[in-house]
Amino acid sequence: MSETNGFEPKIVAYVCNWCTYLGADLAGTNRLEYPPNVRLIRLPCTGRIDFNLIVKAFEMSADAVLVSGCHPGDCHYTAGNYHARRRWMLFRPLLEALGFDLRRIHFTWISAAEGRKFQQVIAEITESARKLGPYRPYEANGESKWRPAGLPPPKRRSGDDASLRTTARELLAEGKAGVVIGRGERGPVLARKPEDADRLTWNGASKIALTAYLKRKEVRALGKPAIVAGPADLRALNVLEQESQIRREDIHVIAAEGPGAAPPDFSDLDALLQLEPGERMAYWAGEFDRCVKCYACRQACPLCYCERCIVDKNRPQAIDTSAHARGNFAWHITRAFHLAGRCVGCGACTRACPAGIDLRLLNQAAARAAERQFGYRAGADPKAEPLVGVYSLTDKEEFIG
Ligand code: FES
């Protein structure tokens, strides 16, 4: 028996209709043989290849995945592949933090004239997957002993509670605000009458990011909101405005004097990345095993504001709603990737999770990639363009073959 013990890998290739698919076709018409292990799935453009499809392929026992489209400059839709490249640059670090084996995820540009390249790429990927053996990441046993240090204690705001209450009372009494959203000793406070302002304090508690209340219809119905904002809230407001979800002139912001936004602390993520991929996967498998899909992470997040979340859609059903390993991985990968280039590091997802899962680590994987690869920090510059949604011709592509 060979060193691969007769194992034949299953490879899923998502290819764009206009280049790689035609490259595969050319390989066929030229009688260029390539291994039959690959299942080609034709999509209109790499810009339309949802990252969920990569995850889905592994859910369905693929041993390797290829995503391939037109060379830069050749996209049939002008820039679909540039947008895709940028998303991949953020998606790969997220998969890495989760412990996926990046040797099994391939990206290439193959044109309609490159039948020979298509043949070679498929042969190489098949050979490498054969050597790596079967891939069953979701069967990780969840027995990692590694634990993150966890969220640092919140920084104390130096504002004076008396003047905060006076400001809030005046805004409500004069009708300049219909509601003041802030923190109280025991949780969030939505002050609607002047006397409610006495419950506000700068250093109160809230598991939910206060800016998350701005998306709620029942809060919007209360009239112009005022919000008691800390550094993460200010960044979230900037992102929400970038994404046309709010207009700053429609919101009264009460911000404390004191320390501004501290540089992000990626030390837990760094420690996680020191582990072997298999152990990272085992860590997350153990964590997600406790997830009951309550979606508290989504509700607490200031930047999860879709009217209808992808997880609630069932035509097609992109994410399995059951609380088992596959569904939980798919949900948390999706949530984290939807926050790529947007998460402001408020930690609300971690605080809100009743199962104690430190979800901020996943958001940090993309946030750190955004900082390192693009010098971009979500919400730090209100004038900056959103990171995902634009692209640059100079985006790095050393991982694309
Ligand atoms: Fe091929 Fe856009 S049409 S990548």
Tab-separated table of C-alpha atoms and ligand atoms in Angstrom:
chain	number	residue	atom	x	y	z
A	1	MET	CA	0.000	0.000	0.000
A	2	SER	CA	1.220	3.532	-0.738
A	3	GLU	CA	2.133	6.032	2.004
A	4	THR	CA	-1.397	7.481	1.609
A	5	ASN	CA	-2.916	4.089	2.418
A	6	GLY	CA	-5.274	4.214	-0.517
A	7	PHE	CA	-6.983	7.388	0.739
A	8	GLU	CA	-8.546	9.510	-1.998
A	9	PRO	CA	-9.342	13.070	-0.880
A	10	LYS	CA	-12.509	14.940	-1.694
A	11	ILE	CA	-11.749	18.392	-3.019
A	12	VAL	CA	-14.345	21.088	-3.527
A	13	ALA	CA	-13.442	23.836	-5.994
A	14	TYR	CA	-15.486	27.023	-6.154
A	15	VAL	CA	-14.652	28.582	-9.488
A	16	CYS	CA	-15.789	31.658	-11.321
A	17	ASN	CA	-17.779	31.155	-14.453
A	18	TRP	CA	-15.678	33.364	-16.678
A	19	CYS	CA	-12.098	32.258	-16.116
A	20	THR	CA	-11.332	29.228	-14.023
A	21	TYR	CA	-14.368	27.294	-15.160
A	22	LEU	CA	-13.370	27.916	-18.753
A	23	GLY	CA	-9.790	27.004	-17.848
A	24	ALA	CA	-11.119	23.671	-16.583
A	25	ASP	CA	-13.116	23.315	-19.773
A	26	LEU	CA	-10.009	23.989	-21.827
A	27	ALA	CA	-8.105	21.365	-19.874
A	28	GLY	CA	-10.883	18.932	-20.800
A	29	THR	CA	-11.005	19.782	-24.507
A	30	ASN	CA	-7.208	19.531	-24.675
A	31	ARG	CA	-7.392	16.094	-23.040
A	32	LEU	CA	-5.237	17.228	-20.149
A	33	GLU	CA	-5.813	14.684	-17.432
A	34	TYR	CA	-6.236	15.705	-13.833
A	35	PRO	CA	-7.299	13.738	-10.758
A	36	PRO	CA	-11.030	13.044	-10.524
A	37	ASN	CA	-11.055	14.031	-6.836
A	38	VAL	CA	-12.252	17.544	-7.503
A	39	ARG	CA	-15.907	18.641	-7.517
A	40	LEU	CA	-16.229	21.872	-9.448
A	41	ILE	CA	-18.899	24.310	-8.342
A	42	ARG	CA	-19.389	27.132	-10.800
A	43	LEU	CA	-20.310	30.561	-9.458
A	44	PRO	CA	-20.654	33.867	-11.281
A	45	CYS	CA	-17.533	35.518	-9.834
A	46	THR	CA	-15.114	35.158	-6.929
A	47	GLY	CA	-16.785	38.256	-5.526
A	48	ARG	CA	-19.923	36.158	-5.165
A	49	ILE	CA	-18.246	33.250	-3.392
A	50	ASP	CA	-19.544	33.473	0.126
A	51	PHE	CA	-17.047	32.408	2.786
A	52	ASN	CA	-19.834	30.258	4.228
A	53	LEU	CA	-19.378	27.972	1.264
A	54	ILE	CA	-15.834	27.192	2.367
A	55	VAL	CA	-17.068	26.317	5.823
A	56	LYS	CA	-19.932	24.321	4.322
A	57	ALA	CA	-17.523	22.239	2.258
A	58	PHE	CA	-15.645	21.204	5.401
A	59	GLU	CA	-18.936	20.534	7.156
A	60	MET	CA	-19.665	18.083	4.357
A	61	SER	CA	-16.342	16.296	4.770
A	62	ALA	CA	-14.224	17.971	2.100
A	63	ASP	CA	-10.540	17.333	2.632
A	64	ALA	CA	-9.460	20.479	0.789
A	65	VAL	CA	-11.101	23.508	-0.786
A	66	LEU	CA	-10.020	25.571	-3.752
A	67	VAL	CA	-11.369	29.000	-4.610
A	68	SER	CA	-10.325	30.272	-7.993
A	69	GLY	CA	-11.216	33.080	-10.340
A	70	CYS	CA	-9.960	35.579	-12.871
A	71	HIS	CA	-6.543	37.176	-12.559
A	72	PRO	CA	-6.466	40.708	-11.134
A	73	GLY	CA	-7.593	43.100	-13.820
A	74	ASP	CA	-9.534	40.391	-15.689
A	75	CYS	CA	-12.699	40.064	-13.607
A	76	HIS	CA	-15.760	39.994	-15.822
A	77	TYR	CA	-17.436	42.331	-13.351
A	78	THR	CA	-14.345	44.560	-13.115
A	79	ALA	CA	-13.558	44.252	-9.408
A	80	GLY	CA	-15.264	41.173	-7.943
A	81	ASN	CA	-11.924	39.431	-7.489
A	82	TYR	CA	-10.386	42.485	-5.764
A	83	HIS	CA	-13.227	42.495	-3.247
A	84	ALA	CA	-12.859	38.752	-2.791
A	85	ARG	CA	-9.107	39.081	-2.217
A	86	ARG	CA	-9.653	41.613	0.540
A	87	ARG	CA	-12.209	39.423	2.249
A	88	TRP	CA	-9.911	36.403	2.042
A	89	MET	CA	-7.152	38.456	3.681
A	90	LEU	CA	-9.383	38.784	6.743
A	91	PHE	CA	-11.036	35.397	6.558
A	92	ARG	CA	-7.837	33.368	6.609
A	93	PRO	CA	-6.643	34.739	9.976
A	94	LEU	CA	-10.055	33.971	11.417
A	95	LEU	CA	-9.863	30.367	10.233
A	96	GLU	CA	-6.314	30.207	11.547
A	97	ALA	CA	-7.420	31.328	15.014
A	98	LEU	CA	-10.092	28.650	14.951
A	99	GLY	CA	-7.500	26.021	14.168
A	100	PHE	CA	-8.476	25.187	10.602
A	101	ASP	CA	-5.630	23.689	8.623
A	102	LEU	CA	-4.743	26.428	6.135
A	103	ARG	CA	-2.793	23.923	4.057
A	104	ARG	CA	-6.171	22.665	2.920
A	105	ILE	CA	-7.587	25.987	1.761
A	106	HIS	CA	-6.258	27.182	-1.569
A	107	PHE	CA	-6.792	30.323	-3.598
A	108	THR	CA	-5.682	30.730	-7.180
A	109	TRP	CA	-6.179	32.896	-10.219
A	110	ILE	CA	-6.633	30.760	-13.329
A	111	SER	CA	-7.690	32.298	-16.625
A	112	ALA	CA	-9.752	30.766	-19.421
A	113	ALA	CA	-6.515	30.214	-21.364
A	114	GLU	CA	-4.764	28.378	-18.530
A	115	GLY	CA	-5.972	24.831	-18.955
A	116	ARG	CA	-2.484	23.607	-18.169
A	117	LYS	CA	-2.353	25.623	-14.943
A	118	PHE	CA	-5.734	24.238	-13.918
A	119	GLN	CA	-4.453	20.712	-14.480
A	120	GLN	CA	-1.322	21.391	-12.423
A	121	VAL	CA	-3.155	23.100	-9.561
A	122	ILE	CA	-5.651	20.255	-9.192
A	123	ALA	CA	-2.852	17.687	-9.337
A	124	GLU	CA	-0.875	19.535	-6.648
A	125	ILE	CA	-3.819	20.079	-4.339
A	126	THR	CA	-4.894	16.471	-4.672
A	127	GLU	CA	-1.399	15.230	-3.933
A	128	SER	CA	-1.052	17.477	-0.910
A	129	ALA	CA	-4.504	16.494	0.446
A	130	ARG	CA	-3.630	12.846	-0.087
A	131	LYS	CA	-0.513	13.262	2.012
A	132	LEU	CA	-2.351	15.203	4.717
A	133	GLY	CA	-4.989	12.498	5.009
A	134	PRO	CA	-8.698	12.777	5.799
A	135	TYR	CA	-9.823	16.056	7.345
A	136	ARG	CA	-12.521	15.977	10.004
A	137	PRO	CA	-12.050	19.216	11.966
A	138	TYR	CA	-15.458	19.028	13.624
A	139	GLU	CA	-14.582	15.801	15.299
A	140	ALA	CA	-12.040	17.580	17.533
A	141	ASN	CA	-12.480	16.253	21.043
A	142	GLY	CA	-12.704	19.593	22.873
A	143	GLU	CA	-10.115	18.608	25.435
A	144	SER	CA	-7.730	21.541	25.316
A	145	LYS	CA	-6.553	22.765	28.682
A	146	TRP	CA	-5.748	26.209	27.337
A	147	ARG	CA	-7.745	29.106	28.767
A	148	PRO	CA	-7.543	32.821	27.923
A	149	ALA	CA	-6.829	35.339	30.656
A	150	GLY	CA	-10.157	36.948	29.749
A	151	LEU	CA	-11.449	40.472	29.477
A	152	PRO	CA	-9.462	43.072	31.387
A	153	PRO	CA	-11.456	44.913	34.071
A	154	PRO	CA	-13.187	47.997	32.668
A	155	LYS	CA	-11.264	51.266	32.961
A	156	ARG	CA	-12.839	53.665	35.423
A	157	ARG	CA	-14.238	56.826	33.882
A	158	SER	CA	-13.220	59.968	35.651
A	159	GLY	CA	-16.477	61.854	34.994
A	160	ASP	CA	-18.502	63.348	37.789
A	161	ASP	CA	-21.807	61.488	38.313
A	162	ALA	CA	-23.597	64.611	39.562
A	163	SER	CA	-22.914	66.565	36.382
A	164	LEU	CA	-23.817	63.525	34.249
A	165	ARG	CA	-27.180	63.350	35.979
A	166	THR	CA	-27.724	67.073	35.625
A	167	THR	CA	-26.997	66.924	31.893
A	168	ALA	CA	-29.329	63.967	31.422
A	169	ARG	CA	-32.076	65.569	33.523
A	170	GLU	CA	-31.903	68.784	31.512
A	171	LEU	CA	-31.968	66.965	28.170
A	172	LEU	CA	-35.079	65.070	29.214
A	173	ALA	CA	-36.809	67.998	30.898
A	174	GLU	CA	-36.251	70.303	27.930
A	175	GLY	CA	-37.358	67.646	25.448
A	176	LYS	CA	-33.972	67.624	23.709
A	177	ALA	CA	-33.803	63.876	24.232
A	178	GLY	CA	-36.595	61.332	24.517
A	179	VAL	CA	-34.352	58.797	26.228
A	180	VAL	CA	-30.904	58.822	27.808
A	181	ILE	CA	-29.126	55.497	27.424
A	182	GLY	CA	-26.520	54.940	30.093
A	183	ARG	CA	-25.228	52.678	32.815
A	184	GLY	CA	-26.545	52.255	36.320
A	185	GLU	CA	-25.149	50.408	39.326
A	186	ARG	CA	-26.934	47.209	38.347
A	187	GLY	CA	-27.122	47.371	34.571
A	188	PRO	CA	-28.134	49.549	31.673
A	189	VAL	CA	-30.505	52.437	32.309
A	190	LEU	CA	-32.883	53.906	29.772
A	191	ALA	CA	-33.887	57.166	31.432
A	192	ARG	CA	-37.117	58.559	30.020
A	193	LYS	CA	-38.169	60.981	32.764
A	194	PRO	CA	-35.957	63.596	34.412
A	195	GLU	CA	-36.089	61.762	37.741
A	196	ASP	CA	-34.718	58.571	36.061
A	197	ALA	CA	-31.456	60.449	35.513
A	198	ASP	CA	-30.543	59.859	39.181
A	199	ARG	CA	-29.854	56.217	38.341
A	200	LEU	CA	-27.073	57.045	35.883
A	201	THR	CA	-23.432	56.651	36.768
A	202	TRP	CA	-20.253	56.791	34.708
A	203	ASN	CA	-18.870	53.565	36.052
A	204	GLY	CA	-21.972	51.438	36.050
A	205	ALA	CA	-22.371	47.976	34.637
A	206	SER	CA	-23.794	46.761	31.351
A	207	LYS	CA	-23.202	43.476	29.640
A	208	ILE	CA	-24.759	44.916	26.517
A	209	ALA	CA	-22.984	47.613	24.517
A	210	LEU	CA	-25.091	50.734	25.027
A	211	THR	CA	-24.943	51.562	21.336
A	212	ALA	CA	-26.756	48.247	20.721
A	213	TYR	CA	-29.906	49.897	22.039
A	214	LEU	CA	-29.872	52.355	19.159
A	215	LYS	CA	-30.854	49.595	16.733
A	216	ARG	CA	-33.952	48.600	18.676
A	217	LYS	CA	-37.220	49.801	17.245
A	218	GLU	CA	-38.775	50.272	20.674
A	219	VAL	CA	-35.891	52.533	21.687
A	220	ARG	CA	-36.051	54.487	18.440
A	221	ALA	CA	-39.735	55.041	19.099
A	222	LEU	CA	-38.885	56.935	22.284
A	223	GLY	CA	-37.571	59.935	20.384
A	224	LYS	CA	-34.120	61.415	19.979
A	225	PRO	CA	-31.667	59.381	22.044
A	226	ALA	CA	-28.825	60.635	24.164
A	227	ILE	CA	-26.113	58.133	24.963
A	228	VAL	CA	-23.528	58.068	27.723
A	229	ALA	CA	-20.549	56.955	25.691
A	230	GLY	CA	-17.211	55.433	26.616
A	231	PRO	CA	-14.330	54.976	24.117
A	232	ALA	CA	-15.702	51.771	22.568
A	233	ASP	CA	-19.164	53.335	22.280
A	234	LEU	CA	-17.662	56.311	20.439
A	235	ARG	CA	-15.953	53.991	17.986
A	236	ALA	CA	-19.157	52.020	17.514
A	237	LEU	CA	-20.998	55.259	16.757
A	238	ASN	CA	-18.401	56.040	14.092
A	239	VAL	CA	-18.865	52.634	12.463
A	240	LEU	CA	-22.646	52.935	12.591
A	241	GLU	CA	-22.422	56.305	10.912
A	242	GLN	CA	-19.979	54.989	8.267
A	243	GLU	CA	-22.551	52.322	7.512
A	244	SER	CA	-25.406	54.834	7.323
A	245	GLN	CA	-27.206	53.338	10.303
A	246	ILE	CA	-27.277	56.574	12.280
A	247	ARG	CA	-26.698	60.261	11.787
A	248	ARG	CA	-24.653	61.805	14.537
A	249	GLU	CA	-26.780	64.936	14.510
A	250	ASP	CA	-29.723	62.743	15.507
A	251	ILE	CA	-27.977	61.516	18.640
A	252	HIS	CA	-26.860	63.468	21.661
A	253	VAL	CA	-23.537	62.060	22.866
A	254	ILE	CA	-22.483	62.514	26.478
A	255	ALA	CA	-18.812	61.510	26.621
A	256	ALA	CA	-16.671	61.485	29.752
A	257	GLU	CA	-13.305	63.092	30.100
A	258	GLY	CA	-10.660	60.507	30.774
A	259	PRO	CA	-8.624	57.837	29.070
A	260	GLY	CA	-9.500	57.439	25.418
A	261	ALA	CA	-9.529	54.161	23.569
A	262	ALA	CA	-6.537	52.071	24.651
A	263	PRO	CA	-4.652	50.172	21.936
A	264	PRO	CA	-6.231	46.742	21.562
A	265	ASP	CA	-4.783	44.005	23.714
A	266	PHE	CA	-4.248	40.912	21.581
A	267	SER	CA	-2.285	38.957	24.203
A	268	ASP	CA	-4.908	36.209	24.598
A	269	LEU	CA	-5.107	35.815	20.838
A	270	ASP	CA	-1.307	35.663	20.608
A	271	ALA	CA	-1.288	32.921	23.238
A	272	LEU	CA	-4.008	31.017	21.373
A	273	LEU	CA	-1.995	31.178	18.169
A	274	GLN	CA	0.964	29.599	19.946
A	275	LEU	CA	-1.016	26.363	20.128
A	276	GLU	CA	-0.952	23.786	17.368
A	277	PRO	CA	-3.913	24.121	14.963
A	278	GLY	CA	-5.401	20.867	16.239
A	279	GLU	CA	-5.325	22.114	19.809
A	280	ARG	CA	-6.880	25.426	18.788
A	281	MET	CA	-9.675	23.516	17.124
A	282	ALA	CA	-10.039	21.336	20.212
A	283	TYR	CA	-10.254	24.462	22.377
A	284	TRP	CA	-13.051	25.930	20.260
A	285	ALA	CA	-14.835	22.600	19.977
A	286	GLY	CA	-14.920	22.481	23.771
A	287	GLU	CA	-16.129	26.071	24.010
A	288	PHE	CA	-18.785	25.759	21.314
A	289	ASP	CA	-19.981	22.570	22.913
A	290	ARG	CA	-21.513	24.800	25.608
A	291	CYS	CA	-23.141	27.174	23.115
A	292	VAL	CA	-26.932	26.820	23.148
A	293	LYS	CA	-27.471	29.251	20.254
A	294	CYS	CA	-29.189	31.828	22.414
A	295	TYR	CA	-27.721	34.611	20.220
A	296	ALA	CA	-26.999	36.803	23.229
A	297	CYS	CA	-23.698	37.670	21.495
A	298	ARG	CA	-25.643	39.079	18.568
A	299	GLN	CA	-28.090	40.974	20.720
A	300	ALA	CA	-25.344	42.558	22.830
A	301	CYS	CA	-23.261	43.640	19.848
A	302	PRO	CA	-23.570	47.254	18.723
A	303	LEU	CA	-22.802	46.281	15.134
A	304	CYS	CA	-25.154	43.333	14.609
A	305	TYR	CA	-28.120	45.275	13.345
A	306	CYS	CA	-29.525	43.344	10.363
A	307	GLU	CA	-33.313	43.282	10.338
A	308	ARG	CA	-33.064	39.604	9.562
A	309	CYS	CA	-29.897	37.831	10.586
A	310	ILE	CA	-28.470	35.230	8.208
A	311	VAL	CA	-28.928	32.589	10.886
A	312	ASP	CA	-32.674	33.224	10.881
A	313	LYS	CA	-33.010	32.730	7.139
A	314	ASN	CA	-34.029	29.334	5.921
A	315	ARG	CA	-34.157	29.793	2.145
A	316	PRO	CA	-31.474	28.705	1.725
A	317	GLN	CA	-30.441	27.668	5.202
A	318	ALA	CA	-26.813	28.792	5.273
A	319	ILE	CA	-26.291	27.973	8.939
A	320	ASP	CA	-27.573	24.942	10.733
A	321	THR	CA	-29.651	26.245	13.624
A	322	SER	CA	-29.117	23.220	15.854
A	323	ALA	CA	-26.722	23.667	18.723
A	324	HIS	CA	-24.220	21.027	17.645
A	325	ALA	CA	-20.597	21.301	16.571
A	326	ARG	CA	-21.163	22.056	12.888
A	327	GLY	CA	-23.958	24.532	13.453
A	328	ASN	CA	-22.104	26.248	16.266
A	329	PHE	CA	-18.881	26.561	14.300
A	330	ALA	CA	-20.791	27.926	11.310
A	331	TRP	CA	-22.635	30.455	13.443
A	332	HIS	CA	-19.595	31.777	15.274
A	333	ILE	CA	-17.472	31.913	12.124
A	334	THR	CA	-20.230	33.829	10.370
A	335	ARG	CA	-20.750	36.234	13.228
A	336	ALA	CA	-17.036	36.914	13.552
A	337	PHE	CA	-16.546	37.393	9.836
A	338	HIS	CA	-19.496	39.735	9.576
A	339	LEU	CA	-17.660	41.829	12.149
A	340	ALA	CA	-14.335	41.792	10.292
A	341	GLY	CA	-13.093	45.353	9.973
A	342	ARG	CA	-16.077	46.506	12.057
A	343	CYS	CA	-15.641	45.113	15.576
A	344	VAL	CA	-14.659	47.878	18.001
A	345	GLY	CA	-13.492	45.496	20.717
A	346	CYS	CA	-16.124	46.429	23.296
A	347	GLY	CA	-16.186	42.840	24.610
A	348	ALA	CA	-19.988	42.818	24.863
A	349	CYS	CA	-20.231	39.405	23.128
A	350	THR	CA	-17.959	37.829	25.726
A	351	ARG	CA	-19.726	39.520	28.633
A	352	ALA	CA	-23.174	38.583	27.367
A	353	CYS	CA	-22.435	34.913	26.635
A	354	PRO	CA	-24.193	32.861	29.323
A	355	ALA	CA	-21.915	29.909	28.521
A	356	GLY	CA	-18.803	31.965	29.283
A	357	ILE	CA	-17.285	31.654	25.806
A	358	ASP	CA	-14.650	34.304	25.129
A	359	LEU	CA	-16.006	35.191	21.705
A	360	ARG	CA	-14.020	38.397	21.426
A	361	LEU	CA	-10.976	36.260	20.503
A	362	LEU	CA	-12.590	35.437	17.169
A	363	ASN	CA	-13.351	39.075	16.440
A	364	GLN	CA	-9.792	39.915	17.397
A	365	ALA	CA	-8.399	37.555	14.756
A	366	ALA	CA	-9.862	39.701	11.993
A	367	ALA	CA	-9.280	42.949	13.909
A	368	ARG	CA	-5.593	42.171	14.259
A	369	ALA	CA	-5.347	41.283	10.576
A	370	ALA	CA	-7.012	44.614	9.798
A	371	GLU	CA	-4.448	46.454	11.931
A	372	ARG	CA	-1.430	44.593	10.595
A	373	GLN	CA	-2.338	44.364	6.955
A	374	PHE	CA	-4.174	47.621	6.456
A	375	GLY	CA	-3.297	49.808	9.457
A	376	TYR	CA	-7.052	49.952	10.021
A	377	ARG	CA	-8.834	50.146	13.364
A	378	ALA	CA	-12.615	50.026	13.160
A	379	GLY	CA	-14.270	53.253	14.192
A	380	ALA	CA	-11.019	55.024	15.081
A	381	ASP	CA	-11.331	57.453	12.180
A	382	PRO	CA	-14.879	58.603	11.453
A	383	LYS	CA	-13.822	59.686	7.956
A	384	ALA	CA	-12.247	56.361	6.954
A	385	GLU	CA	-14.001	54.167	4.428
A	386	PRO	CA	-15.197	50.774	5.688
A	387	LEU	CA	-12.447	48.195	5.311
A	388	VAL	CA	-14.617	45.561	3.674
A	389	GLY	CA	-16.508	47.053	0.784
A	390	VAL	CA	-13.522	48.785	-0.756
A	391	TYR	CA	-10.281	47.341	-2.071
A	392	SER	CA	-6.836	48.409	-3.150
A	393	LEU	CA	-4.900	47.276	-6.184
A	394	THR	CA	-1.959	46.746	-3.871
A	395	ASP	CA	-3.709	44.371	-1.462
A	396	LYS	CA	-1.278	41.579	-0.683
A	397	GLU	CA	-1.887	38.239	-2.297
A	398	GLU	CA	1.117	36.112	-1.425
A	399	PHE	CA	-1.287	33.334	-0.364
A	400	ILE	CA	-2.921	33.215	-3.822
A	401	GLY	CA	-1.383	30.861	-6.336
B	1	FES	FE1	-14.062	35.854	-12.536
B	1	FES	FE2	-15.012	38.049	-11.192
B	1	FES	S1	-15.739	37.143	-13.042
B	1	FES	S2	-13.414	36.685	-10.649
